[in-house]
Coordinates of N, CA and C in Angstrom, one line a residue:
X1 N -110.8 19.3 -47.9 CA -109.7 19.7 -48.6 C -110.1 19.9 -50.0
X2 N -109.6 21.1 -50.5 CA -110.0 21.7 -51.8 C -108.7 21.8 -52.7
X3 N -108.6 21.2 -53.7 CA -107.3 21.4 -54.5 C -107.7 21.6 -55.9
X4 N -107.2 22.8 -56.5 CA -107.3 23.1 -58.0 C -106.2 22.7 -58.6
X5 N -106.5 21.8 -59.8 CA -105.5 21.2 -60.6 C -105.0 22.2 -61.7
X6 N -103.7 22.2 -62.0 CA -103.4 22.9 -63.2 C -103.8 22.0 -64.5
X7 N -103.8 22.9 -65.6 CA -104.2 22.1 -67.0 C -103.1 20.9 -67.1
X8 N -102.0 21.0 -66.8 CA -101.0 19.8 -67.0 C -101.4 18.7 -65.9
X9 N -101.7 18.9 -64.7 CA -102.1 18.0 -63.8 C -103.5 17.3 -64.2
X10 N -104.5 18.2 -64.6 CA -105.7 17.6 -65.1 C -105.5 16.8 -66.3
X11 N -104.6 17.1 -67.1 CA -104.3 16.1 -68.2 C -103.7 14.7 -67.8
X12 N -102.8 14.9 -66.6 CA -102.2 13.6 -66.2 C -103.5 12.9 -65.5
X13 N -104.2 13.3 -64.7 CA -105.3 12.6 -64.0 C -106.3 12.0 -65.4
X14 N -106.5 12.7 -66.3 CA -107.2 12.0 -67.4 C -106.5 10.8 -68.0
X15 N -105.2 11.1 -68.1 CA -104.4 10.0 -68.8 C -104.4 8.8 -67.9
X16 N -104.2 9.0 -66.5 CA -104.1 8.0 -65.5 C -105.4 7.2 -65.5
X17 N -106.4 8.0 -65.5 CA -107.9 7.4 -65.5 C -108.2 6.6 -66.8
X18 N -107.7 7.0 -67.9 CA -107.8 6.2 -69.2 C -107.0 5.0 -69.1
X19 N -105.8 5.0 -68.7 CA -104.8 3.9 -68.5 C -105.4 2.9 -67.5
X20 N -105.9 3.4 -66.4 CA -106.5 2.5 -65.4 C -107.7 1.8 -66.0
X21 N -108.6 2.5 -66.7 CA -109.8 1.7 -67.4 C -109.3 0.8 -68.3
X22 N -108.2 1.0 -69.1 CA -107.8 0.1 -70.1 C -107.2 -1.0 -69.2
X23 N -106.5 -1.0 -68.1 CA -105.8 -2.1 -67.3 C -106.8 -2.9 -66.7
X24 N -107.9 -2.4 -66.3 CA -108.9 -3.2 -65.6 C -109.7 -4.0 -66.4
X25 N -109.8 -3.5 -67.8 CA -110.5 -4.3 -68.8 C -109.5 -5.3 -69.4
X26 N -108.1 -5.2 -69.3 CA -107.3 -6.3 -69.6 C -107.1 -7.4 -68.7
X27 N -106.1 -8.2 -69.1 CA -105.9 -9.6 -68.4 C -104.6 -9.3 -67.5
X28 N -103.9 -8.1 -67.4 CA -102.7 -8.1 -66.7 C -102.7 -7.3 -65.4
X29 N -102.5 -8.0 -64.5 CA -102.4 -7.5 -63.2 C -101.3 -6.6 -62.9
X30 N -100.2 -6.9 -63.7 CA -99.1 -6.1 -63.7 C -99.2 -4.6 -64.1
X31 N -100.2 -4.6 -65.3 CA -100.4 -3.2 -65.7 C -101.2 -2.4 -64.7
X32 N -102.2 -3.1 -64.0 CA -103.0 -2.5 -63.0 C -102.2 -2.1 -62.0
X33 N -101.1 -2.8 -61.5 CA -100.1 -2.5 -60.5 C -99.3 -1.2 -60.9
X34 N -98.8 -1.2 -62.1 CA -98.1 -0.1 -62.6 C -98.8 1.1 -62.6
X35 N -100.1 1.2 -63.1 CA -100.9 2.4 -63.0 C -101.3 2.8 -61.6
X36 N -101.5 1.9 -60.8 CA -101.7 2.2 -59.3 C -100.6 3.1 -58.8
X37 N -99.3 2.5 -59.0 CA -98.1 3.1 -58.5 C -98.1 4.6 -59.1
X38 N -98.4 4.7 -60.4 CA -98.3 6.0 -61.1 C -99.3 6.9 -60.4
X39 N -100.5 6.5 -60.1 CA -101.5 7.3 -59.3 C -101.1 7.6 -58.0
X40 N -100.4 6.8 -57.2 CA -99.9 7.0 -55.9 C -98.9 8.2 -56.1
X41 N -97.9 8.0 -57.0 CA -97.0 8.9 -57.0 C -97.4 10.4 -57.5
X42 N -98.5 10.4 -58.3 CA -99.2 11.7 -58.7 C -99.8 12.3 -57.3
X43 N -100.4 11.6 -56.7 CA -100.9 12.1 -55.4 C -99.8 12.6 -54.3
X44 N -98.8 11.9 -54.3 CA -97.8 12.4 -53.5 C -97.2 13.8 -54.0
X45 N -96.9 13.7 -55.4 CA -96.4 15.1 -55.9 C -97.4 16.1 -55.7
X46 N -98.8 15.8 -55.8 CA -99.9 16.8 -55.7 C -99.8 17.5 -54.2
X47 N -99.3 16.7 -53.3 CA -99.1 17.2 -52.0 C -97.7 17.7 -51.6
X48 N -97.0 17.6 -52.5 CA -95.6 18.3 -52.6 C -94.5 17.5 -51.8
X49 N -94.8 16.1 -51.8 CA -93.9 15.1 -51.2 C -92.9 14.6 -52.0
X50 N -93.2 14.7 -53.3 CA -92.2 14.1 -54.3 C -92.0 15.2 -55.3
X51 N -90.7 15.2 -55.9 CA -90.5 16.1 -57.0 C -91.2 15.9 -58.2
X52 N -91.3 16.9 -59.2 CA -91.9 16.7 -60.5 C -91.3 15.4 -61.2
X53 N -92.3 14.5 -61.7 CA -91.8 13.3 -62.4 C -91.3 13.7 -63.8
X54 N -90.1 13.2 -64.1 CA -89.5 13.5 -65.6 C -90.1 12.3 -66.5
X55 N -90.6 12.9 -67.8 CA -91.1 11.8 -68.6 C -90.1 11.5 -69.7

């Protein structure tokens, strides 16, 4: 499977990865879980199963 990300999707991936890196360096499993959920939602949206997330 090959997927081309839009600039906004790419920015979201970069943000998620930065947040994940901070979360795993910290002491909060809750933060890791929250970022993991956000990553899962992004992947579902990428495949068209969820509507665009409102910020």
